[in-house]
CSV table of C-alpha atoms in Angstrom, one decimal:
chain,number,residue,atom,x,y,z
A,1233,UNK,CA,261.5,-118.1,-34.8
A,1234,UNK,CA,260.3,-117.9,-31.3
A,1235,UNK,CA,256.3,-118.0,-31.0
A,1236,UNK,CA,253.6,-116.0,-28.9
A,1237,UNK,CA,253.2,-118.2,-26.4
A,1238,UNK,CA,249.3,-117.7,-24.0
A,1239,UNK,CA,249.5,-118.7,-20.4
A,1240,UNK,CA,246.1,-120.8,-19.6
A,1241,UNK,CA,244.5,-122.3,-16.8
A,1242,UNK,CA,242.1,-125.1,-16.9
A,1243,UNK,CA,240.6,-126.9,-13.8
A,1244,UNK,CA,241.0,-130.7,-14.7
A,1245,UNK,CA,241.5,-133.2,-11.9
A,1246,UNK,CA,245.7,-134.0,-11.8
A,1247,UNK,CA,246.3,-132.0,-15.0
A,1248,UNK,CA,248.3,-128.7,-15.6
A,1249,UNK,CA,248.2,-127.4,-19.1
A,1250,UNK,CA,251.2,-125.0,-18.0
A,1251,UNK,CA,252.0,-122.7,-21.2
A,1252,UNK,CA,250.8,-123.4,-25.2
A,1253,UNK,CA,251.0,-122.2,-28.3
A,1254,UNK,CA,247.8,-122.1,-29.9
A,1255,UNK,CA,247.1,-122.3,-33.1
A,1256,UNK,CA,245.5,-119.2,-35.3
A,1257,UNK,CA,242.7,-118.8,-36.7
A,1258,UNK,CA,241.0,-116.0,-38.8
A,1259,UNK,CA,243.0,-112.8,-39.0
A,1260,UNK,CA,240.5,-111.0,-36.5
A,1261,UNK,CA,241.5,-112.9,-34.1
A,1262,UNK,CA,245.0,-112.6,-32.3
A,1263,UNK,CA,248.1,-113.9,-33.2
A,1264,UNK,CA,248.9,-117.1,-32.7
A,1265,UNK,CA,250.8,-120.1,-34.3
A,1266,UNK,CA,252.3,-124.1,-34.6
A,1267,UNK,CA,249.9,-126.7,-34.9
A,1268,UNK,CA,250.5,-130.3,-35.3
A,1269,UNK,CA,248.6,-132.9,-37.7
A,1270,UNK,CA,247.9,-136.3,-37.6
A,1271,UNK,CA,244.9,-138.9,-38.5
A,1272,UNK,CA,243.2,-140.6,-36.0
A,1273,UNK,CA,239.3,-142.0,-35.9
A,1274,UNK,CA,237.4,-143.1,-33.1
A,1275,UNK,CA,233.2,-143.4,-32.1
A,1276,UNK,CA,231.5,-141.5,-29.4
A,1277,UNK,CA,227.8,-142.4,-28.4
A,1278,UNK,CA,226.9,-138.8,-28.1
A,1279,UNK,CA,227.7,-137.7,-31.5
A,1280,UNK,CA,228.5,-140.2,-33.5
A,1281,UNK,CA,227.8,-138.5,-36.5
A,1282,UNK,CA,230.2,-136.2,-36.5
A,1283,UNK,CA,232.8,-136.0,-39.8
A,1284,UNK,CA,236.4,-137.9,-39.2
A,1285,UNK,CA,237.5,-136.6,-42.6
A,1286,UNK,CA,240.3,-134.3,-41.4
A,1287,UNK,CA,243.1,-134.7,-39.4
A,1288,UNK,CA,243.3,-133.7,-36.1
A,1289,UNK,CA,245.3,-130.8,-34.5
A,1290,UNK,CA,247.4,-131.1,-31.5
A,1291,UNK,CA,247.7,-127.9,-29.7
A,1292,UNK,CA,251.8,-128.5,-28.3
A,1293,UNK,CA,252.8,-127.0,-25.0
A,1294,UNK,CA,255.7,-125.4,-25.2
A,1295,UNK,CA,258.7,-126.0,-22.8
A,1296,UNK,CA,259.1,-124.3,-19.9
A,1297,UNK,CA,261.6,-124.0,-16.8
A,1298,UNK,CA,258.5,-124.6,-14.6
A,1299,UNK,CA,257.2,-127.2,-16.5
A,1300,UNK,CA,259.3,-131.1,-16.2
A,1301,UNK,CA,257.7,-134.0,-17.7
A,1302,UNK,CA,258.3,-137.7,-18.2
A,1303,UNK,CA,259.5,-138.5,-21.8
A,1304,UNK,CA,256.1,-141.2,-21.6
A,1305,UNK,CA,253.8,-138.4,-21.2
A,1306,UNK,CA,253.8,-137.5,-24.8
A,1307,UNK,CA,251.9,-140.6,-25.3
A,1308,UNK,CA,249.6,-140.9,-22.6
A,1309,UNK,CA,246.7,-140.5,-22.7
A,1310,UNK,CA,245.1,-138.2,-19.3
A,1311,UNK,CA,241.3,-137.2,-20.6
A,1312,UNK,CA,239.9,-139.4,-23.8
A,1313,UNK,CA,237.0,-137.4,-25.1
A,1314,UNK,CA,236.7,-139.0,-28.6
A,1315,UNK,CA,235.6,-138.0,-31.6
A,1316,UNK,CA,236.0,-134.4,-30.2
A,1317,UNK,CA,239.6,-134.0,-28.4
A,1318,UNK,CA,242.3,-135.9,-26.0
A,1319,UNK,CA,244.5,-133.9,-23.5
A,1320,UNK,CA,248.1,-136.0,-22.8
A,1321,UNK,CA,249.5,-136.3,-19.5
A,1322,UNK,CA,251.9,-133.7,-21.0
A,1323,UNK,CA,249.7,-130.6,-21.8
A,1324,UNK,CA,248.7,-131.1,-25.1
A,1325,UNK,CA,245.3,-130.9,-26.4
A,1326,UNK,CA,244.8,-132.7,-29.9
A,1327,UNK,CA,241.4,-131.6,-31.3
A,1328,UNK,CA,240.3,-134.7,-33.5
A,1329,UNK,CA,237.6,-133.2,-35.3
A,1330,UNK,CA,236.1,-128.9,-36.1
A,1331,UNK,CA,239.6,-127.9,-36.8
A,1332,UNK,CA,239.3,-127.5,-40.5
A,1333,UNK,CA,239.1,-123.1,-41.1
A,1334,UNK,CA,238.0,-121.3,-44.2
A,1335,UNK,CA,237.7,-117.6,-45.0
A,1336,UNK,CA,235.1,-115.0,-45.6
A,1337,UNK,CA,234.2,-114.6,-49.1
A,1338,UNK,CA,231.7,-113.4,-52.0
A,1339,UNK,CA,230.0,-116.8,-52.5
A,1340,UNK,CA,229.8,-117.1,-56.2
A,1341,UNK,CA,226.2,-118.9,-56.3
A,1342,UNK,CA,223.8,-117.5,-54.0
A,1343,UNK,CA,225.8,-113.9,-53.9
A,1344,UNK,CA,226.0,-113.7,-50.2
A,1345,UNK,CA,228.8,-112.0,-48.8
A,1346,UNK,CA,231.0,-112.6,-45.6
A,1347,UNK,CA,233.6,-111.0,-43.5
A,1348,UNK,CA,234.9,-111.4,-40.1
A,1349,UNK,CA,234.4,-108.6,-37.1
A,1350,UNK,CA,236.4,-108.5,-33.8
A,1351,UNK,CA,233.6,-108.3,-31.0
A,1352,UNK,CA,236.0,-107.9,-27.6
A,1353,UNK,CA,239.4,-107.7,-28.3
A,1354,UNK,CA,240.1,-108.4,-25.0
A,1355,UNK,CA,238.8,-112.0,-25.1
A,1356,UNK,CA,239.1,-113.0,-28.7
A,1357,UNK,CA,235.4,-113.0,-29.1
A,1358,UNK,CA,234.4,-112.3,-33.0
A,1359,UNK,CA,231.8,-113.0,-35.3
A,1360,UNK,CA,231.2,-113.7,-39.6
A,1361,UNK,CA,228.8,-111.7,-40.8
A,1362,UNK,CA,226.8,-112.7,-44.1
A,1363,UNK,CA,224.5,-110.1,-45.6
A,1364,UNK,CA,222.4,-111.4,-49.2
A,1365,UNK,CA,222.9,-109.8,-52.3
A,1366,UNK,CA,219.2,-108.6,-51.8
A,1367,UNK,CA,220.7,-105.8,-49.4
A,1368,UNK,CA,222.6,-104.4,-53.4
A,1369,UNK,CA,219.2,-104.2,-54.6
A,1370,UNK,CA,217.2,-103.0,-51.8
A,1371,UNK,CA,217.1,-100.2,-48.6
A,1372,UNK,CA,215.1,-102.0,-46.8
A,1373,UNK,CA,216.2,-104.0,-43.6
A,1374,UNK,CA,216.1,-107.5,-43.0
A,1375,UNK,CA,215.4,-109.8,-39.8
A,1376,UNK,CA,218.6,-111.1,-38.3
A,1377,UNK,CA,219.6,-114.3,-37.2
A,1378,UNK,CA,222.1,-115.0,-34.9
A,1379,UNK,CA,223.9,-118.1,-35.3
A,1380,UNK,CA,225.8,-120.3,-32.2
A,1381,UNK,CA,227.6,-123.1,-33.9
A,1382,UNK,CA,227.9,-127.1,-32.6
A,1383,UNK,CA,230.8,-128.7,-31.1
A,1384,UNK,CA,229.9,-129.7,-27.8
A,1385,UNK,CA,231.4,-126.3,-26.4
A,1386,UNK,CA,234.7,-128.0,-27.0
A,1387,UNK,CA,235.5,-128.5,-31.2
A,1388,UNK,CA,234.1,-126.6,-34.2
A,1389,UNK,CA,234.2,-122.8,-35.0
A,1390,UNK,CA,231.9,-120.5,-36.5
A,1391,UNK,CA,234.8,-120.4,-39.6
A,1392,UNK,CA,234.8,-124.1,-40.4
A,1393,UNK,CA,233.6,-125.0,-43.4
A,1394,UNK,CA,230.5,-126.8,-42.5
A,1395,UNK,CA,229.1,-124.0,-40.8
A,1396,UNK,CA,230.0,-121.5,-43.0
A,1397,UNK,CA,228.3,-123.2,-46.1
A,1398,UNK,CA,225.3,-123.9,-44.0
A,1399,UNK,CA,225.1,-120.4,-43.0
A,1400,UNK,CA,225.4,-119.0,-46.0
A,1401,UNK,CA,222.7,-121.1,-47.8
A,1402,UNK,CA,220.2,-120.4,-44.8
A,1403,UNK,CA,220.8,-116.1,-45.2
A,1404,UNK,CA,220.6,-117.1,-48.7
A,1405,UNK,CA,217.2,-119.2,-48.7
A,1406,UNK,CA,215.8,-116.6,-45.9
A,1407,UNK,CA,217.1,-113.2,-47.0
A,1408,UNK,CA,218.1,-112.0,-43.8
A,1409,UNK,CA,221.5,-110.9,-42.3
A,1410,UNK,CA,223.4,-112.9,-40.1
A,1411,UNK,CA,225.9,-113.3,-36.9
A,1412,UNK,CA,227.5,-116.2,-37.0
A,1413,UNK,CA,229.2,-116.0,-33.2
A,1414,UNK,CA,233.0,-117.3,-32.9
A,1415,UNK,CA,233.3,-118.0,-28.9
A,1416,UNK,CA,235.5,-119.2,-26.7
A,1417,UNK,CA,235.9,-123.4,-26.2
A,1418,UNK,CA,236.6,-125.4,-24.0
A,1419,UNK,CA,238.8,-127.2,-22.0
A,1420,UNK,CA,240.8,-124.0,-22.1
A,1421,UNK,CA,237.7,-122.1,-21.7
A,1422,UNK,CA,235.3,-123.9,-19.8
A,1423,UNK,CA,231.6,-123.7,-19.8
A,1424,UNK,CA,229.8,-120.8,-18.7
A,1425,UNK,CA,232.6,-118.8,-20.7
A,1426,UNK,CA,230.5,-119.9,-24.0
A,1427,UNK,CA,227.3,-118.5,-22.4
A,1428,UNK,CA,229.2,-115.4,-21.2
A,1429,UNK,CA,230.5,-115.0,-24.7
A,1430,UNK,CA,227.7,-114.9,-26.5
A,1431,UNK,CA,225.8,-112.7,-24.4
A,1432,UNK,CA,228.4,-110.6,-25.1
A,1433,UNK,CA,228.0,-110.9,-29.1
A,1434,UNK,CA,224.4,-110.4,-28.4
A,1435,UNK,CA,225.2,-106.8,-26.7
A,1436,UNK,CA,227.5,-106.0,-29.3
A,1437,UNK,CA,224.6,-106.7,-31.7
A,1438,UNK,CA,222.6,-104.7,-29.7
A,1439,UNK,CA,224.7,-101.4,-29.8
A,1440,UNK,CA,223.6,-101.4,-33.5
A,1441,UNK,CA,220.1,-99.7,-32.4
A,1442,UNK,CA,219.4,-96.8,-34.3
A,1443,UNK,CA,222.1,-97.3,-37.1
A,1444,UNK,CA,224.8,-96.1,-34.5
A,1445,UNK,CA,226.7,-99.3,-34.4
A,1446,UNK,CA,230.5,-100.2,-35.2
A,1447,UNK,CA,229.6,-102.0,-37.7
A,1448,UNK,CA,228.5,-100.6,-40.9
A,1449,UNK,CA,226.7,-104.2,-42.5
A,1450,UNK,CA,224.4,-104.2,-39.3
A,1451,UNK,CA,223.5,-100.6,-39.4
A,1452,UNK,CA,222.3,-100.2,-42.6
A,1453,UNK,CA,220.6,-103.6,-43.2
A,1454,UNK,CA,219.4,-105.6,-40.1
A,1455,UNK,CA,216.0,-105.0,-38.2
A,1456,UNK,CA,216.8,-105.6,-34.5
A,1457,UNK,CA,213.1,-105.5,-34.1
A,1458,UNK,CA,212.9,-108.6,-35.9
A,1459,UNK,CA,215.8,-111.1,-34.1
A,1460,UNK,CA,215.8,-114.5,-34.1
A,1461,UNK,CA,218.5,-117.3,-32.4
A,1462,UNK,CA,219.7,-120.4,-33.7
A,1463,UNK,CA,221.9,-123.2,-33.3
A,1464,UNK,CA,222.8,-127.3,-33.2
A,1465,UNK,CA,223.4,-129.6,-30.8
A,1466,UNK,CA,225.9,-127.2,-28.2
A,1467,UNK,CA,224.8,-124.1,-30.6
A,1468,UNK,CA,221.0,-125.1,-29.9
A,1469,UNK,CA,221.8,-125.0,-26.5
A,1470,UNK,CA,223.2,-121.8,-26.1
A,1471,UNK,CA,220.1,-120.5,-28.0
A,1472,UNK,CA,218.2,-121.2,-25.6
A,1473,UNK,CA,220.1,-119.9,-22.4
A,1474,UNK,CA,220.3,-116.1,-24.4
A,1475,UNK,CA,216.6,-116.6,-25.5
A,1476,UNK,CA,216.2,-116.8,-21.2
A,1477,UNK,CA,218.9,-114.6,-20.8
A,1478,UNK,CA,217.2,-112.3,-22.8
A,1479,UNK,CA,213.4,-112.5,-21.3
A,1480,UNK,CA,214.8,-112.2,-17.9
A,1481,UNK,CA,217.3,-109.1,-18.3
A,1482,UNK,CA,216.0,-107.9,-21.2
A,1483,UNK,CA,218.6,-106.7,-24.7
A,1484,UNK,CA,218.2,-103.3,-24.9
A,1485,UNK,CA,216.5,-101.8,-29.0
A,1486,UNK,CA,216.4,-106.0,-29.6
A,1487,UNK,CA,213.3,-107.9,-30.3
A,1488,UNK,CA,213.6,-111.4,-30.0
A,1489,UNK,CA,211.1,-112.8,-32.4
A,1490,UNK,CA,212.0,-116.6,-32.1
A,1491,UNK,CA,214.8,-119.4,-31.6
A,1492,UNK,CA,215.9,-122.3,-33.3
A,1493,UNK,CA,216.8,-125.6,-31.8
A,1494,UNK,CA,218.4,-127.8,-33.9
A,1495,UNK,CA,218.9,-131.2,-32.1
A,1496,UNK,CA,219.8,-129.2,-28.8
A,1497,UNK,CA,222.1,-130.6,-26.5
A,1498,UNK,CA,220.4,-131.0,-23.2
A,1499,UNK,CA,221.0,-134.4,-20.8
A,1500,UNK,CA,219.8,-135.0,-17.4
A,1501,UNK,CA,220.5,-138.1,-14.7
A,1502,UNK,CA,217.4,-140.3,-15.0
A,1503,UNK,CA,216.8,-141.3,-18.1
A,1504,UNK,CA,213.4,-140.2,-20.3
A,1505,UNK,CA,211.4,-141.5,-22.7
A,1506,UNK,CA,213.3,-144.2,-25.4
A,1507,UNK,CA,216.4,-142.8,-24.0
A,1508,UNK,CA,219.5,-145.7,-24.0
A,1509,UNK,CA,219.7,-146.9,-20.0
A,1510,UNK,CA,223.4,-148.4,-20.2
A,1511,UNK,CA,225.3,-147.0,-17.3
A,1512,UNK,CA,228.3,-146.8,-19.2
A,1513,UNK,CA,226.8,-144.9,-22.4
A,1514,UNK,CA,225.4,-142.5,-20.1
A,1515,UNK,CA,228.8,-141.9,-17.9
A,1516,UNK,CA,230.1,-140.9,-21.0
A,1517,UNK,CA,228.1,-138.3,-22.0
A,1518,UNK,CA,227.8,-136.8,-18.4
A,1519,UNK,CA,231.7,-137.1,-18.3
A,1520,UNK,CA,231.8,-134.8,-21.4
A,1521,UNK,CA,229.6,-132.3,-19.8
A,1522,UNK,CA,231.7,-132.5,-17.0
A,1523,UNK,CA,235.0,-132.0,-18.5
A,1524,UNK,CA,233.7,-128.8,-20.3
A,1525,UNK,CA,232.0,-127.4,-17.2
A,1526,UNK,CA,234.3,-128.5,-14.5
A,1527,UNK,CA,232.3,-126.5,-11.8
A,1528,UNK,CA,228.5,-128.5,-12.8
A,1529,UNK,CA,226.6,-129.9,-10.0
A,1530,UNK,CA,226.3,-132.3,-13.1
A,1531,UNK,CA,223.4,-133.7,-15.9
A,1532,UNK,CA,220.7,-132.2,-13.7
A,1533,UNK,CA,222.7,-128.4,-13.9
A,1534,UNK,CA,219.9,-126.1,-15.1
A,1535,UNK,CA,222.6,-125.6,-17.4
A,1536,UNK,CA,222.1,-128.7,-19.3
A,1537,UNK,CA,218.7,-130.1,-18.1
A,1538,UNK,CA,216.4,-127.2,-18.5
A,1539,UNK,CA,213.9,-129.4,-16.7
A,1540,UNK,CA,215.6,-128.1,-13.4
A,1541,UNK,CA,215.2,-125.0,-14.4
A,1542,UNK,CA,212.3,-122.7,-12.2
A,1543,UNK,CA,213.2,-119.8,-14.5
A,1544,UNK,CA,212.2,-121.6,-17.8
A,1545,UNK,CA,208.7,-120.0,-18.6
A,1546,UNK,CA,211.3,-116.2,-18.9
A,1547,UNK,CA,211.9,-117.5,-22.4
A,1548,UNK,CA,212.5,-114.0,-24.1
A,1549,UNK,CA,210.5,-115.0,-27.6
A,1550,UNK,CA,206.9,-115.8,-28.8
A,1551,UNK,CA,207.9,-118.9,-30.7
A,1552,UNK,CA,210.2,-121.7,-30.5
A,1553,UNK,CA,210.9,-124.5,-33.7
A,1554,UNK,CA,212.4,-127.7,-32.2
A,1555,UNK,CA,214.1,-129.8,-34.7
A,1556,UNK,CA,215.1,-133.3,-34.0
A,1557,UNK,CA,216.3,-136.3,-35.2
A,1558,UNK,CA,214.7,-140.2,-35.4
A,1559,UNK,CA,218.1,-141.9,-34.3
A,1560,UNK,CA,220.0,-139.4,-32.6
A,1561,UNK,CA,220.7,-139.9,-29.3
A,1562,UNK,CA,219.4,-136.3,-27.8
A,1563,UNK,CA,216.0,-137.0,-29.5
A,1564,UNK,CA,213.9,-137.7,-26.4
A,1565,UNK,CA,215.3,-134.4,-25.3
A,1566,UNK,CA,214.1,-132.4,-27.6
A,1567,UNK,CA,210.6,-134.0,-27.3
A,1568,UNK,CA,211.2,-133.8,-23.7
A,1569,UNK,CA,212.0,-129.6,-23.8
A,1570,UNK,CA,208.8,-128.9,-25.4
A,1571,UNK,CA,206.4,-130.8,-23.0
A,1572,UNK,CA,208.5,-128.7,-20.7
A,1573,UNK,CA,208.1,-124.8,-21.8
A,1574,UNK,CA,204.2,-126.2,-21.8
A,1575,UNK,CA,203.9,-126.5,-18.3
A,1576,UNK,CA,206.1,-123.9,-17.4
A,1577,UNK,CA,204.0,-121.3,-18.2
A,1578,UNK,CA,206.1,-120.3,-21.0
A,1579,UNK,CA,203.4,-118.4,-23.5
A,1580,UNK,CA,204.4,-118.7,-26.8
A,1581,UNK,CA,204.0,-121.4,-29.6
A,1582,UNK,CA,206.2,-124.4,-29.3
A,1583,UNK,CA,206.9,-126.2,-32.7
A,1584,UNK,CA,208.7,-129.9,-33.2
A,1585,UNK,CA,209.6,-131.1,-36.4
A,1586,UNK,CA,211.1,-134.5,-36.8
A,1587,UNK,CA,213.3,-135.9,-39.5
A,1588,UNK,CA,212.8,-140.0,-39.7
A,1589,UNK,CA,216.1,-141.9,-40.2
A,1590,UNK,CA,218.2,-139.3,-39.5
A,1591,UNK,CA,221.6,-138.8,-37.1
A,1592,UNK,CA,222.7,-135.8,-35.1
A,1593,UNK,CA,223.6,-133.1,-37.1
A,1594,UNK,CA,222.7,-135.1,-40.5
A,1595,UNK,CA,222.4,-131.9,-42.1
A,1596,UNK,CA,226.0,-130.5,-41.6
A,1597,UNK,CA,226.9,-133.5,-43.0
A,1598,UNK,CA,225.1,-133.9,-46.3
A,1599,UNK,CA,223.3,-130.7,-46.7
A,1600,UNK,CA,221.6,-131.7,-49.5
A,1601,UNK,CA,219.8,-134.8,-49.2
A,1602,UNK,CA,216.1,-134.5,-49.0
A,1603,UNK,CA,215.4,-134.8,-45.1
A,1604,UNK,CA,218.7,-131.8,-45.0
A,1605,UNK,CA,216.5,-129.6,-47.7
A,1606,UNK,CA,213.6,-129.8,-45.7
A,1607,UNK,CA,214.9,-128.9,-42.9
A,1608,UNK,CA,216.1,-126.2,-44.1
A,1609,UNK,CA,212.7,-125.1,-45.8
A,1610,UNK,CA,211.0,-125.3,-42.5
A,1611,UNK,CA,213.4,-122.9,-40.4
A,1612,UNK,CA,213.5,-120.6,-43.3
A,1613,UNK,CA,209.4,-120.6,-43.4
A,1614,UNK,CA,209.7,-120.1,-39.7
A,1615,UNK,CA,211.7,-117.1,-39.5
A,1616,UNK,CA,209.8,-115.5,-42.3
A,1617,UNK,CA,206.1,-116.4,-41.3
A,1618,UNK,CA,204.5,-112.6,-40.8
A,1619,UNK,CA,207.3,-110.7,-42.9
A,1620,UNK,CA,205.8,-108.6,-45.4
């Protein structure tokens, strides 16, 4: 059977991706198919917590008349960007870890209910919804949260099974509805397509004022006058950029009440605070960033070190809940980003909360140990402090 094959461009120094078959995920997304499998397990300073328990998907580039390649190119190695993805000196792209998918469902425990919505055909861009099973017993509308899951901009998906559980407990524990945003990755989709993406969710949300959206979930039970963002690690950080996004340009019949940053992702050249000094450890992590935003200036982009940032006092909310992590890497960051929206005239309240002897992303990966439970407590309290 011949396959849909997607022609993509990617800017990597001495690499062409030429053409690939990518492999599909949820039904609202388009076709695609082939994917490879194989184990493999390696450590990354940046996140080191991050789950090797699945196998890893290669994304195969398929043969072309254009394309020659050296029978040894299969197995070399061009880019190593463990524990999230490699790219061979032949095209392909094997995504180590965030490949794992599951679909929307009626969750049998908490009653919250899922389903998937194309946002821009054009681009792939989509969304899960989750609504609680309050919304079958009451009219009344409830404050939405908008979701940007972890990954590094470059593994994970708003449909794997970590984020999907965790959404669906949080809409559960907060009773609000939810949009979990599905966008674009890179290397094939470098950074500022994320950004761009979401904003784009964000206006798609948006066309919901009034109850005259597409979307029939979002028009009968989310208050847009009651918003709030959230995200991990990449996720946190895109948070932030459509919290500024949205105090500077504004989101039309939106109120954006607060954001969540869950041990945000944000670097910069010197380092700050505790922060780990080895050359090599940090070369790393900048070398990530700069693989998934080719075009950076690099660590000190405004992109990633909002301390660069002259427009960082526009953030669009009244309150911001920083949530960090005693031995992850990014901690100092997170410290670091508060002390910042303090003196940059920035308005609102600025909250930290700290969990002690715990990773990056501990509470994607055991979601119910007591530090993950607390956690969880605290951004639910957050979001609902003034509801009625």
């Amino acid at each position: 059977m011949n396959q849909p094959i997607i022609t993509l461009s990617f800017s990597a120094p001495s690499l062409s991706l030429g053409k690939f078959l990518i492999p599909r995920l949820p039904a609202v997304l388009q076709p695609h198919n082939v994917a490879q499998f194989s184990p493999l397990h390696r450590s990354f300073p940046l996140l080191s917590s991050i789950s090797h328990r699945k196998p890893t998907l290669q994304i195969v580039a398929a043969a072309s008349s254009s394309l020659t390649m050296d029978s040894s190119d299969s197995t070399e190695v061009a880019h190593d960007h463990s524990p999230f993805l490699k790219i061979y000196k032949d095209g392909r792209i094997e995504r180590i870890a965030g490949i794992e998918i599951v679909p929307p469902s009626l969750d049998s425990k908490t009653g919250v209910e899922s389903k998937d919505v194309v946002i821009s055909p054009e681009t792939g861009v989509s969304a899960r919804l989750y609504i609680p099973k309050t919304t079958k017993e009451s009219q009344k509308k409830l404050p939405l949260l908008v979701y940007f899951h972890g990954g590094g901009f470059c593994i994970e998906t708003a449909f794997s099974p970590q984020y999907h559980n965790y959404v669906n407990s949080f809409v559960a524990e907060a009773n609000v509805v939810a949009v979990s945003v599905e966008y674009r990755r890179a290397p094939e989709h470098p950074v500022p397509i994320a950004y761009d993406d979401s904003w784009a969710a964000l206006k798609w949300v948006a066309s919901h004022t009034d109850g005259k959206g597409p979307d029939e979930w979002l028009n009968n039970h989310a208050d847009l006058e009651s918003v709030f963002f959230a995200g991990d690690s990449a996720g946190a950080n895109i948070a932030h950029h459509m919290g500024l996004r949205v105090g500077l340009e504004g989101l039309a019949g939106v109120k954006l009440d607060g954001i969540v940053l869950v041990h945000p992702y944000f670097w910069g050249k010197e380092p700050i605070g505790g922060e780990d000094t080895d050359a090599e450890k940090r070369g790393k992590v900048e070398a990530l960033w700069r693989f998934t935003c080719p075009a950076t200036s690099g660590v000190d982009d405004p992109y990633i070190n909002p301390g660069t940032d002259p427009k960082l006092g526009s953030l669009g909310c009244k309150r911001v809940l920083i949530c960090i992590a005693e031995k992850d890497t990014l901690k100092n960051r997170g410290w670091y980003y508060s002390e910042l929206l303090g003196k940059s005239g920035y308005r609102g309240v600025v909250e930290v909360m700290e969990a002690k002897g715990e990773d990056h992303v501990f509470h994607l990966m055991n979601s119910t140990c007591e530090n993950s439970v607390a956690l969880l407590k605290r951004m639910v309290s957050f979001i609902n402090q003034g509801q009625a």
